[in-house]
Backbone as ProteinMPNN parsed JSONL, in Angstrom:
{"seq_chain_A": "XXXXXXXXXXXXXXXXXXXXXXXXXXXXXXXXXXXXXXXXXXXXXXXXXXXXXXXXXXXXXXXXXXXXXXXXXXXXXXXXXXXXXXXXXXXXXXXXXXXXXXXXXXXXXXXXXXXXXXXXXXXXXXXXXXXXXXXXXXXXXXXXXXX", "coords_chain_A": {"N_chain_A": [[22.12, 33.162, -49.066], [20.682, 30.85, -49.685], [22.104, 29.022, -48.165], [21.425, 29.786, -45.574], [18.67, 29.247, -45.595], [18.749, 26.5, -45.977], [20.067, 25.76, -43.627], [18.185, 26.632, -41.723], [16.074, 24.916, -42.369], [17.223, 22.453, -41.717], [17.568, 22.775, -38.969], [14.884, 22.958, -38.191], [13.966, 20.386, -38.873], [15.59, 18.834, -37.186], [14.718, 19.814, -34.688], [12.05, 18.97, -34.726], [12.481, 16.234, -34.676], [13.684, 15.952, -32.148], [11.576, 16.809, -30.528], [9.724, 14.796, -31.069], [11.112, 12.607, -30.039], [11.253, 13.321, -27.322], [8.53, 13.348, -26.733], [7.965, 10.658, -27.163], [9.487, 9.504, -25.097], [8.121, 10.55, -22.855], [5.635, 9.34, -23.259], [6.378, 6.666, -22.993], [7.167, 6.63, -20.323], [4.714, 7.165, -19.09], [3.289, 4.921, -19.928], [4.681, 3.02, -18.543], [3.719, 3.221, -15.991], [2.807, 4.076, -12.537], [4.039, 4.217, -9.186], [2.328, 4.54, -6.495], [2.35, 6.091, -3.385], [0.626, 6.796, -0.571], [0.267, 8.732, 2.295], [-1.902, 7.909, 4.613], [-2.901, 8.066, 7.23], [-1.974, 9.282, 10.464], [-1.427, 8.404, 13.65], [-1.365, 8.398, 17.232], [0.179, 5.769, 19.059], [0.618, 2.932, 21.288], [3.336, 2.464, 21.27], [4.442, 4.724, 20.115], [4.233, 6.475, 17.38], [1.929, 5.748, 14.875], [2.02, 5.093, 11.481], [0.017, 5.043, 8.634], [-0.103, 3.77, 5.444], [-1.218, 3.854, 2.038], [-0.568, 1.907, -0.605], [-0.214, 1.769, -4.05], [0.388, -0.191, -6.727], [0.952, 0.626, -9.828], [2.606, -0.196, -11.784], [3.682, -2.233, -14.577], [4.954, -4.52, -13.712], [5.068, -6.828, -10.981], [6.079, -6.107, -7.655], [8.385, -7.811, -5.868], [9.644, -7.275, -3.555], [9.888, -4.308, -1.749], [11.299, -1.44, -0.304], [11.351, 1.646, 1.488], [13.284, 4.526, 2.181], [12.656, 6.68, 4.647], [12.55, 10.091, 5.677], [11.964, 11.88, 8.535], [10.658, 14.977, 9.377], [10.678, 17.546, 11.813], [8.502, 20.007, 13.442], [9.948, 22.339, 13.082], [11.232, 21.941, 10.77], [13.506, 20.461, 10.901], [15.559, 17.529, 10.644], [14.24, 14.79, 12.189], [14.432, 12.042, 12.407], [15.602, 9.146, 10.569], [14.32, 6.404, 8.74], [14.065, 3.085, 7.497], [11.475, 1.59, 5.865], [9.83, -1.413, 5.324], [7.889, -2.361, 2.743], [7.214, -4.779, 1.83], [5.879, -7.141, -0.454], [4.361, -5.94, -3.476], [1.914, -6.495, -5.522], [1.403, -6.167, -9.077], [-0.933, -3.806, -10.244], [-2.424, -3.814, -7.938], [-3.689, -2.64, -4.751], [-2.434, -1.953, -1.584], [-2.537, -1.807, 2.001], [-0.355, -0.574, 4.388], [1.026, -0.571, 7.637], [3.011, 1.093, 10.081], [4.721, 1.265, 13.126], [6.378, 3.792, 14.826], [8.548, 3.746, 17.222], [8.885, 5.785, 20.119], [8.412, 8.177, 18.824], [6.632, 11.173, 18.649], [3.57, 11.869, 17.292], [2.509, 14.466, 16.898], [4.769, 15.976, 16.67], [5.745, 15.577, 14.176], [6.113, 17.066, 11.122], [6.471, 16.7, 8.363], [7.151, 14.135, 5.889], [9.683, 12.603, 3.963], [10.324, 10.661, 1.156], [13.26, 9.4, 0.692], [14.793, 7.549, -0.663], [14.852, 4.34, -2.359], [15.916, 1.653, -1.005], [15.537, -1.044, -1.576], [14.142, -2.455, -4.409], [12.638, -4.691, -5.935], [11.807, -6.87, -8.577], [10.693, -8.808, -11.356], [12.461, -8.033, -14.238], [12.804, -5.35, -13.584], [14.412, -2.191, -13.447], [17.045, -0.893, -11.352], [16.46, 1.693, -10.418], [13.761, 1.956, -10.845], [11.556, 2.135, -9.04], [11.865, 4.619, -7.697], [11.768, 6.345, -9.892], [9.158, 5.959, -10.794], [7.67, 6.815, -8.694], [4.98, 8.336, -6.988], [3.653, 10.584, -4.76], [1.455, 11.337, -1.968], [-0.801, 12.759, 0.478], [-3.288, 12.232, 2.921], [-3.411, 13.037, 5.396], [-2.646, 15.479, 7.992], [0.069, 15.598, 7.917], [2.607, 16.151, 5.643], [3.653, 14.382, 2.705], [6.433, 13.818, 0.757], [8.173, 13.049, -2.293]], "CA_chain_A": [[20.752, 33.062, -48.617], [20.279, 29.452, -49.763], [22.709, 28.334, -47.029], [20.608, 30.096, -44.396], [17.418, 28.505, -45.718], [19.089, 25.098, -45.748], [20.362, 25.631, -42.192], [16.907, 26.763, -41.02], [15.318, 23.68, -42.609], [17.885, 21.397, -40.941], [17.243, 23.024, -37.558], [13.468, 22.612, -38.023], [13.857, 18.921, -38.902], [16.216, 18.342, -35.955], [13.821, 20.158, -33.579], [10.899, 18.08, -34.807], [12.958, 14.925, -34.231], [13.869, 16.007, -30.697], [10.249, 16.871, -29.918], [9.143, 13.46, -31.182], [11.823, 11.742, -29.097], [10.814, 13.703, -25.976], [7.153, 12.878, -26.608], [8.025, 9.192, -27.052], [9.964, 9.204, -23.747], [7.015, 10.839, -21.94], [4.626, 8.299, -23.459], [6.915, 5.426, -22.423], [7.114, 6.762, -18.865], [3.317, 7.032, -18.7], [2.917, 3.527, -20.153], [5.348, 2.216, -17.518], [2.886, 3.279, -14.796], [3.295, 4.783, -11.359], [4.026, 3.563, -7.885], [1.722, 5.576, -5.661], [2.413, 5.91, -1.939], [-0.153, 7.833, 0.097], [0.211, 8.731, 3.756], [-3.335, 7.952, 4.828], [-3.216, 8.461, 8.604], [-0.898, 9.36, 11.456], [-2.089, 8.379, 14.958], [-0.562, 7.962, 18.374], [0.038, 4.363, 19.422], [1.274, 2.615, 22.557], [4.787, 2.523, 21.078], [4.873, 6.048, 19.666], [3.398, 7.037, 16.321], [1.616, 4.764, 13.833], [1.814, 5.642, 10.146], [-0.725, 4.157, 7.744], [0.12, 4.094, 4.04], [-1.911, 3.124, 0.988], [0.382, 1.743, -1.708], [-0.853, 1.283, -5.266], [1.384, -0.514, -7.744], [0.46, 0.779, -11.186], [3.638, -0.651, -12.71], [3.307, -3.491, -15.22], [5.587, -5.623, -12.991], [4.857, -6.961, -9.538], [7.269, -5.888, -6.825], [8.527, -8.918, -4.93], [10.061, -6.646, -2.302], [10.22, -2.891, -1.892], [11.403, -0.689, 0.939], [11.58, 3.07, 1.288], [13.991, 5.251, 3.235], [11.89, 7.875, 5.006], [13.131, 11.107, 6.554], [10.913, 12.577, 9.28], [11.011, 16.348, 9.737], [9.874, 18.071, 12.916], [7.76, 21.239, 13.158], [10.892, 23.394, 12.696], [11.848, 21.565, 9.502], [14.758, 19.754, 11.155], [15.462, 16.076, 10.56], [13.988, 14.167, 13.493], [15.014, 10.709, 12.284], [15.489, 8.449, 9.29], [13.928, 5.012, 8.952], [13.747, 2.294, 6.31], [10.239, 0.847, 6.084], [9.688, -2.507, 4.373], [6.518, -2.489, 2.251], [7.127, -6.179, 1.401], [5.516, -7.313, -1.864], [3.261, -5.131, -4.009], [1.552, -7.05, -6.834], [1.023, -5.221, -10.122], [-2.363, -3.514, -10.347], [-3.072, -4.001, -6.636], [-3.535, -1.635, -3.704], [-2.209, -2.571, -0.266], [-2.39, -0.897, 3.138], [0.765, -0.959, 5.254], [1.123, 0.246, 8.854], [4.303, 1.043, 10.747], [4.861, 1.976, 14.395], [7.679, 4.415, 15.039], [8.724, 3.866, 18.671], [9.5, 6.999, 20.659], [8.097, 9.36, 18.007], [5.343, 11.799, 18.931], [2.949, 12.243, 16.012], [2.351, 15.916, 16.813], [6.064, 16.596, 16.386], [6.103, 15.303, 12.781], [5.508, 18.009, 10.179], [6.471, 16.131, 7.017], [7.963, 12.961, 5.585], [10.289, 12.586, 2.641], [10.871, 9.384, 0.696], [14.603, 9.781, 0.281], [15.381, 6.545, -1.539], [14.303, 2.977, -2.287], [17.058, 0.742, -0.882], [15.176, -2.3, -2.239], [13.073, -2.359, -5.411], [12.863, -5.938, -6.654], [10.74, -7.451, -9.375], [11.222, -9.323, -12.615], [12.638, -7.073, -15.322], [12.826, -3.964, -13.095], [15.684, -1.498, -13.275], [17.315, -0.53, -9.955], [15.85, 2.975, -10.074], [12.369, 1.98, -11.336], [10.602, 2.562, -8.014], [11.986, 6.068, -7.482], [11.321, 7.037, -11.108], [7.709, 5.822, -10.933], [7.055, 7.225, -7.433], [4.031, 9.454, -6.885], [3.295, 10.644, -3.344], [0.349, 12.185, -1.554], [-1.14, 12.598, 1.886], [-4.635, 12.584, 3.369], [-3.248, 13.438, 6.793], [-2.041, 16.812, 8.088], [1.519, 15.455, 7.692], [2.909, 16.138, 4.226], [4.558, 13.345, 2.204], [7.106, 14.215, -0.488], [8.964, 11.966, -2.882]], "C_chain_A": [[20.285, 31.606, -48.611], [20.856, 28.661, -48.596], [21.88, 28.553, -45.773], [19.3, 29.325, -44.441], [17.646, 27.024, -45.448], [19.352, 24.827, -44.273], [19.063, 25.685, -41.381], [16.079, 25.496, -41.193], [15.905, 22.532, -41.791], [17.568, 21.537, -39.455], [15.794, 22.624, -37.287], [13.284, 21.095, -37.988], [14.433, 18.333, -37.619], [15.318, 18.621, -34.754], [12.611, 19.248, -33.565], [11.284, 16.684, -34.318], [13.131, 14.878, -32.727], [12.526, 16.043, -29.988], [9.583, 15.506, -29.951], [9.792, 12.512, -30.186], [11.385, 12.042, -27.666], [9.397, 13.218, -25.729], [7.132, 11.364, -26.409], [8.497, 8.785, -25.658], [8.855, 9.441, -22.728], [5.941, 9.752, -22.035], [5.091, 6.98, -22.847], [6.853, 5.468, -20.904], [5.684, 6.59, -18.367], [2.865, 5.579, -18.841], [3.521, 2.631, -19.081], [4.56, 2.218, -16.215], [3.531, 4.026, -13.641], [3.229, 3.87, -10.143], [3.57, 4.635, -6.906], [1.785, 5.196, -4.184], [1.705, 7.094, -1.298], [-0.043, 7.654, 1.604], [-1.249, 8.958, 4.114], [-3.701, 8.447, 6.22], [-1.967, 8.447, 9.465], [-1.584, 9.443, 12.816], [-1.129, 7.895, 16.036], [-0.853, 6.494, 18.665], [0.736, 4.135, 20.763], [2.783, 2.769, 22.457], [5.292, 3.923, 20.732], [3.903, 6.631, 18.667], [3.196, 5.992, 15.237], [1.301, 5.486, 12.532], [1.074, 4.608, 9.31], [-0.557, 4.665, 6.317], [-0.789, 3.261, 3.156], [-0.953, 3.106, -0.205], [-0.334, 1.13, -2.894], [0.219, 1.07, -6.33], [0.746, -0.48, -9.125], [1.5, 0.397, -12.224], [3.186, -1.946, -13.382], [3.893, -4.722, -14.51], [5.167, -5.624, -11.53], [6.177, -6.696, -8.827], [7.319, -7.033, -5.814], [8.966, -8.421, -3.559], [10.413, -5.191, -2.591], [10.284, -2.262, -0.503], [11.748, 0.759, 0.594], [12.33, 3.649, 2.478], [13.239, 6.564, 3.458], [12.716, 8.796, 5.884], [11.964, 11.825, 7.208], [11.44, 13.947, 9.683], [10.093, 16.823, 10.855], [9.209, 19.38, 12.507], [8.658, 22.405, 12.75], [11.566, 23.099, 11.363], [13.181, 20.85, 9.667], [14.529, 18.246, 11.066], [15.329, 15.511, 11.967], [14.588, 12.777, 13.52], [14.874, 10.218, 10.866], [15.141, 7.002, 9.601], [13.659, 4.348, 7.607], [12.536, 1.435, 6.658], [10.046, -0.157, 4.956], [8.219, -2.675, 3.987], [6.247, -3.899, 1.708], [6.802, -6.272, -0.09], [4.358, -6.389, -2.234], [2.935, -5.658, -5.408], [1.119, -5.952, -7.817], [-0.492, -5.056, -10.155], [-3.122, -3.636, -9.032], [-2.786, -2.825, -5.708], [-3.406, -2.368, -2.379], [-2.099, -1.474, 0.784], [-1.266, -1.454, 4.008], [0.816, 0.003, 6.446], [2.477, 0.017, 9.516], [4.24, 1.849, 12.038], [6.267, 2.531, 14.485], [7.852, 4.655, 16.534], [9.408, 5.18, 19.063], [9.23, 8.26, 19.857], [6.719, 9.873, 18.386], [4.769, 12.324, 17.618], [2.844, 13.759, 15.832], [3.637, 16.642, 16.475], [6.465, 16.43, 14.918], [5.354, 16.264, 11.855], [5.413, 17.411, 8.778], [7.382, 14.918, 6.945], [8.493, 13.107, 4.167], [10.717, 11.162, 2.333], [12.183, 9.739, 0.012], [15.178, 8.828, -0.766], [14.577, 5.248, -1.445], [15.489, 2.02, -2.222], [16.808, -0.61, -1.544], [13.994, -2.037, -3.154], [13.253, -3.557, -6.322], [11.604, -6.413, -7.361], [11.321, -7.86, -10.708], [11.267, -8.235, -13.681], [12.682, -5.617, -14.89], [14.247, -3.419, -13.018], [15.816, -1.092, -11.801], [16.571, 0.718, -9.509], [14.376, 3.076, -10.458], [11.389, 2.513, -10.3], [10.666, 4.074, -7.775], [11.498, 6.849, -8.695], [9.804, 7.031, -11.237], [6.944, 6.378, -9.732], [6.166, 8.464, -7.558], [3.557, 9.458, -5.432], [2.114, 11.567, -3.11], [0.059, 11.931, -0.095], [-2.579, 13.024, 2.126], [-4.605, 12.997, 4.838], [-2.675, 14.855, 6.822], [-0.523, 16.796, 7.858], [1.756, 15.306, 6.188], [3.854, 14.987, 3.876], [5.098, 13.776, 0.86], [7.929, 13.036, -0.997], [10.186, 12.466, -3.579]], "O_chain_A": [[19.597, 31.165, -47.691], [20.212, 27.747, -48.082], [21.658, 27.623, -44.998], [18.864, 28.799, -43.417], [16.844, 26.373, -44.778], [18.925, 23.808, -43.73], [18.862, 24.885, -40.467], [15.441, 25.049, -40.239], [15.16, 21.725, -41.233], [17.33, 20.545, -38.767], [15.507, 22.014, -36.257], [12.528, 20.58, -37.165], [13.836, 17.435, -37.026], [15.167, 17.76, -33.887], [12.187, 18.799, -32.5], [10.504, 16.027, -33.628], [12.771, 13.888, -32.09], [12.348, 15.386, -28.963], [8.949, 15.098, -28.978], [9.108, 11.704, -29.558], [11.169, 11.12, -26.879], [9.088, 12.731, -24.642], [6.374, 10.851, -25.587], [7.973, 7.827, -25.088], [8.663, 8.623, -21.827], [5.407, 9.303, -21.021], [4.294, 6.256, -22.25], [6.528, 4.468, -20.264], [5.456, 5.947, -17.342], [2.147, 5.062, -17.985], [2.945, 1.598, -18.741], [4.716, 1.303, -15.406], [4.646, 4.537, -13.75], [2.472, 2.9, -10.094], [4.336, 5.525, -6.538], [1.334, 4.123, -3.785], [2.119, 8.243, -1.453], [-0.237, 6.555, 2.124], [-1.775, 10.057, 3.944], [-4.688, 9.162, 6.387], [-1.027, 7.692, 9.217], [-2.249, 10.435, 13.112], [-0.22, 7.103, 15.788], [-1.988, 6.036, 18.533], [1.369, 5.043, 21.303], [3.44, 3.155, 23.424], [6.438, 4.263, 21.025], [2.88, 7.207, 19.037], [4.16, 5.414, 14.734], [0.442, 6.366, 12.479], [1.455, 3.438, 9.278], [-0.829, 5.828, 6.019], [-1.098, 2.112, 3.471], [-0.58, 4.151, -0.739], [-0.987, 0.095, -2.766], [0.871, 2.014, -6.776], [0.085, -1.431, -9.541], [1.305, 0.636, -13.416], [2.384, -2.684, -12.809], [3.394, -5.834, -14.683], [4.942, -4.576, -10.925], [7.25, -7.021, -9.335], [6.406, -7.199, -5.005], [8.701, -9.055, -2.538], [11.132, -4.883, -3.541], [9.438, -2.519, 0.354], [12.349, 1.05, -0.44], [12.053, 3.313, 3.63], [13.193, 7.432, 2.588], [13.487, 8.341, 6.729], [11.074, 12.324, 6.519], [12.524, 14.067, 10.254], [8.894, 16.546, 10.852], [9.336, 19.815, 11.362], [8.183, 23.361, 12.136], [12.369, 23.895, 10.877], [13.907, 20.652, 8.693], [13.444, 17.752, 11.373], [16.188, 15.725, 12.823], [15.18, 12.367, 14.518], [14.133, 10.784, 10.061], [15.603, 6.44, 10.594], [13.1, 4.961, 6.697], [12.56, 0.659, 7.613], [10.092, 0.201, 3.779], [7.401, -3.083, 4.811], [5.165, -4.168, 1.187], [7.391, -5.554, -0.898], [3.49, -6.098, -1.412], [3.611, -5.303, -6.374], [0.542, -4.94, -7.419], [-1.237, -6.034, -10.1], [-4.351, -3.566, -9.024], [-1.789, -2.118, -5.855], [-4.17, -3.287, -2.087], [-1.635, -0.369, 0.506], [-1.232, -2.645, 4.32], [0.671, 1.216, 6.293], [3.014, -1.091, 9.513], [3.76, 2.983, 12.045], [7.239, 1.814, 14.246], [7.361, 5.652, 17.062], [10.368, 5.619, 18.43], [9.771, 9.317, 20.18], [5.755, 9.109, 18.44], [5.402, 13.119, 16.924], [3.066, 14.273, 14.736], [3.608, 17.794, 16.042], [7.414, 17.067, 14.46], [4.124, 16.272, 11.812], [4.409, 17.585, 8.088], [8.246, 14.698, 7.794], [7.831, 13.665, 3.292], [11.39, 10.522, 3.14], [12.21, 10.297, -1.085], [15.944, 9.234, -1.64], [13.733, 5.087, -0.564], [16.015, 1.615, -3.259], [17.744, -1.254, -2.018], [12.98, -1.475, -2.741], [13.926, -3.472, -7.349], [10.499, -6.362, -6.821], [12.336, -7.314, -11.141], [10.258, -7.601, -13.988], [12.605, -4.726, -15.736], [15.166, -4.108, -12.577], [14.817, -0.964, -11.094], [16.106, 0.802, -8.372], [13.798, 4.162, -10.404], [10.48, 3.267, -10.645], [9.629, 4.729, -7.663], [10.881, 7.903, -8.544], [9.223, 7.994, -11.736], [5.714, 6.411, -9.742], [6.544, 9.479, -8.144], [3.104, 8.429, -4.931], [1.807, 12.444, -3.918], [0.602, 11.003, 0.504], [-3.035, 14.042, 1.604], [-5.642, 13.27, 5.441], [-2.262, 15.374, 5.785], [0.091, 17.839, 7.634], [1.17, 14.435, 5.543], [4.749, 14.654, 4.654], [4.339, 14.066, -0.066], [8.324, 12.152, -0.237], [10.953, 11.673, -4.125]]}, "name": "protein", "num_of_chains": 1, "seq": "XXXXXXXXXXXXXXXXXXXXXXXXXXXXXXXXXXXXXXXXXXXXXXXXXXXXXXXXXXXXXXXXXXXXXXXXXXXXXXXXXXXXXXXXXXXXXXXXXXXXXXXXXXXXXXXXXXXXXXXXXXXXXXXXXXXXXXXXXXXXXXXXXXX"}
């Protein structure tokens, strides 16, 4: 019986340690901040379709250069095209608006966008995967944006 009590106490201590570690990781991730990309508008342009994004860098580090690989899905959910869009620099604590024309794309044919990857995420002290880990997406347009 004493062995069982000892085992139960050890499991309880180990569980408490794991919970504390998980809580600490969550707190560290929250403290690290988020990189918010919002699809603000989608309008027809002379070239095709103009996408307007609002980017908010809530990370403690400034991004000297960041680009995102977008996948455009049509109304049937099929991949229409993939494109890498260069958001240039995003200073820490700042919000920037970026616009991109997609030649030959009809806005009405685009159902959703997916940020598939960040081919470039540069800034002092940033890990390679920092931008994707901190990414938070949203949309104010009828076109959905996922991350």
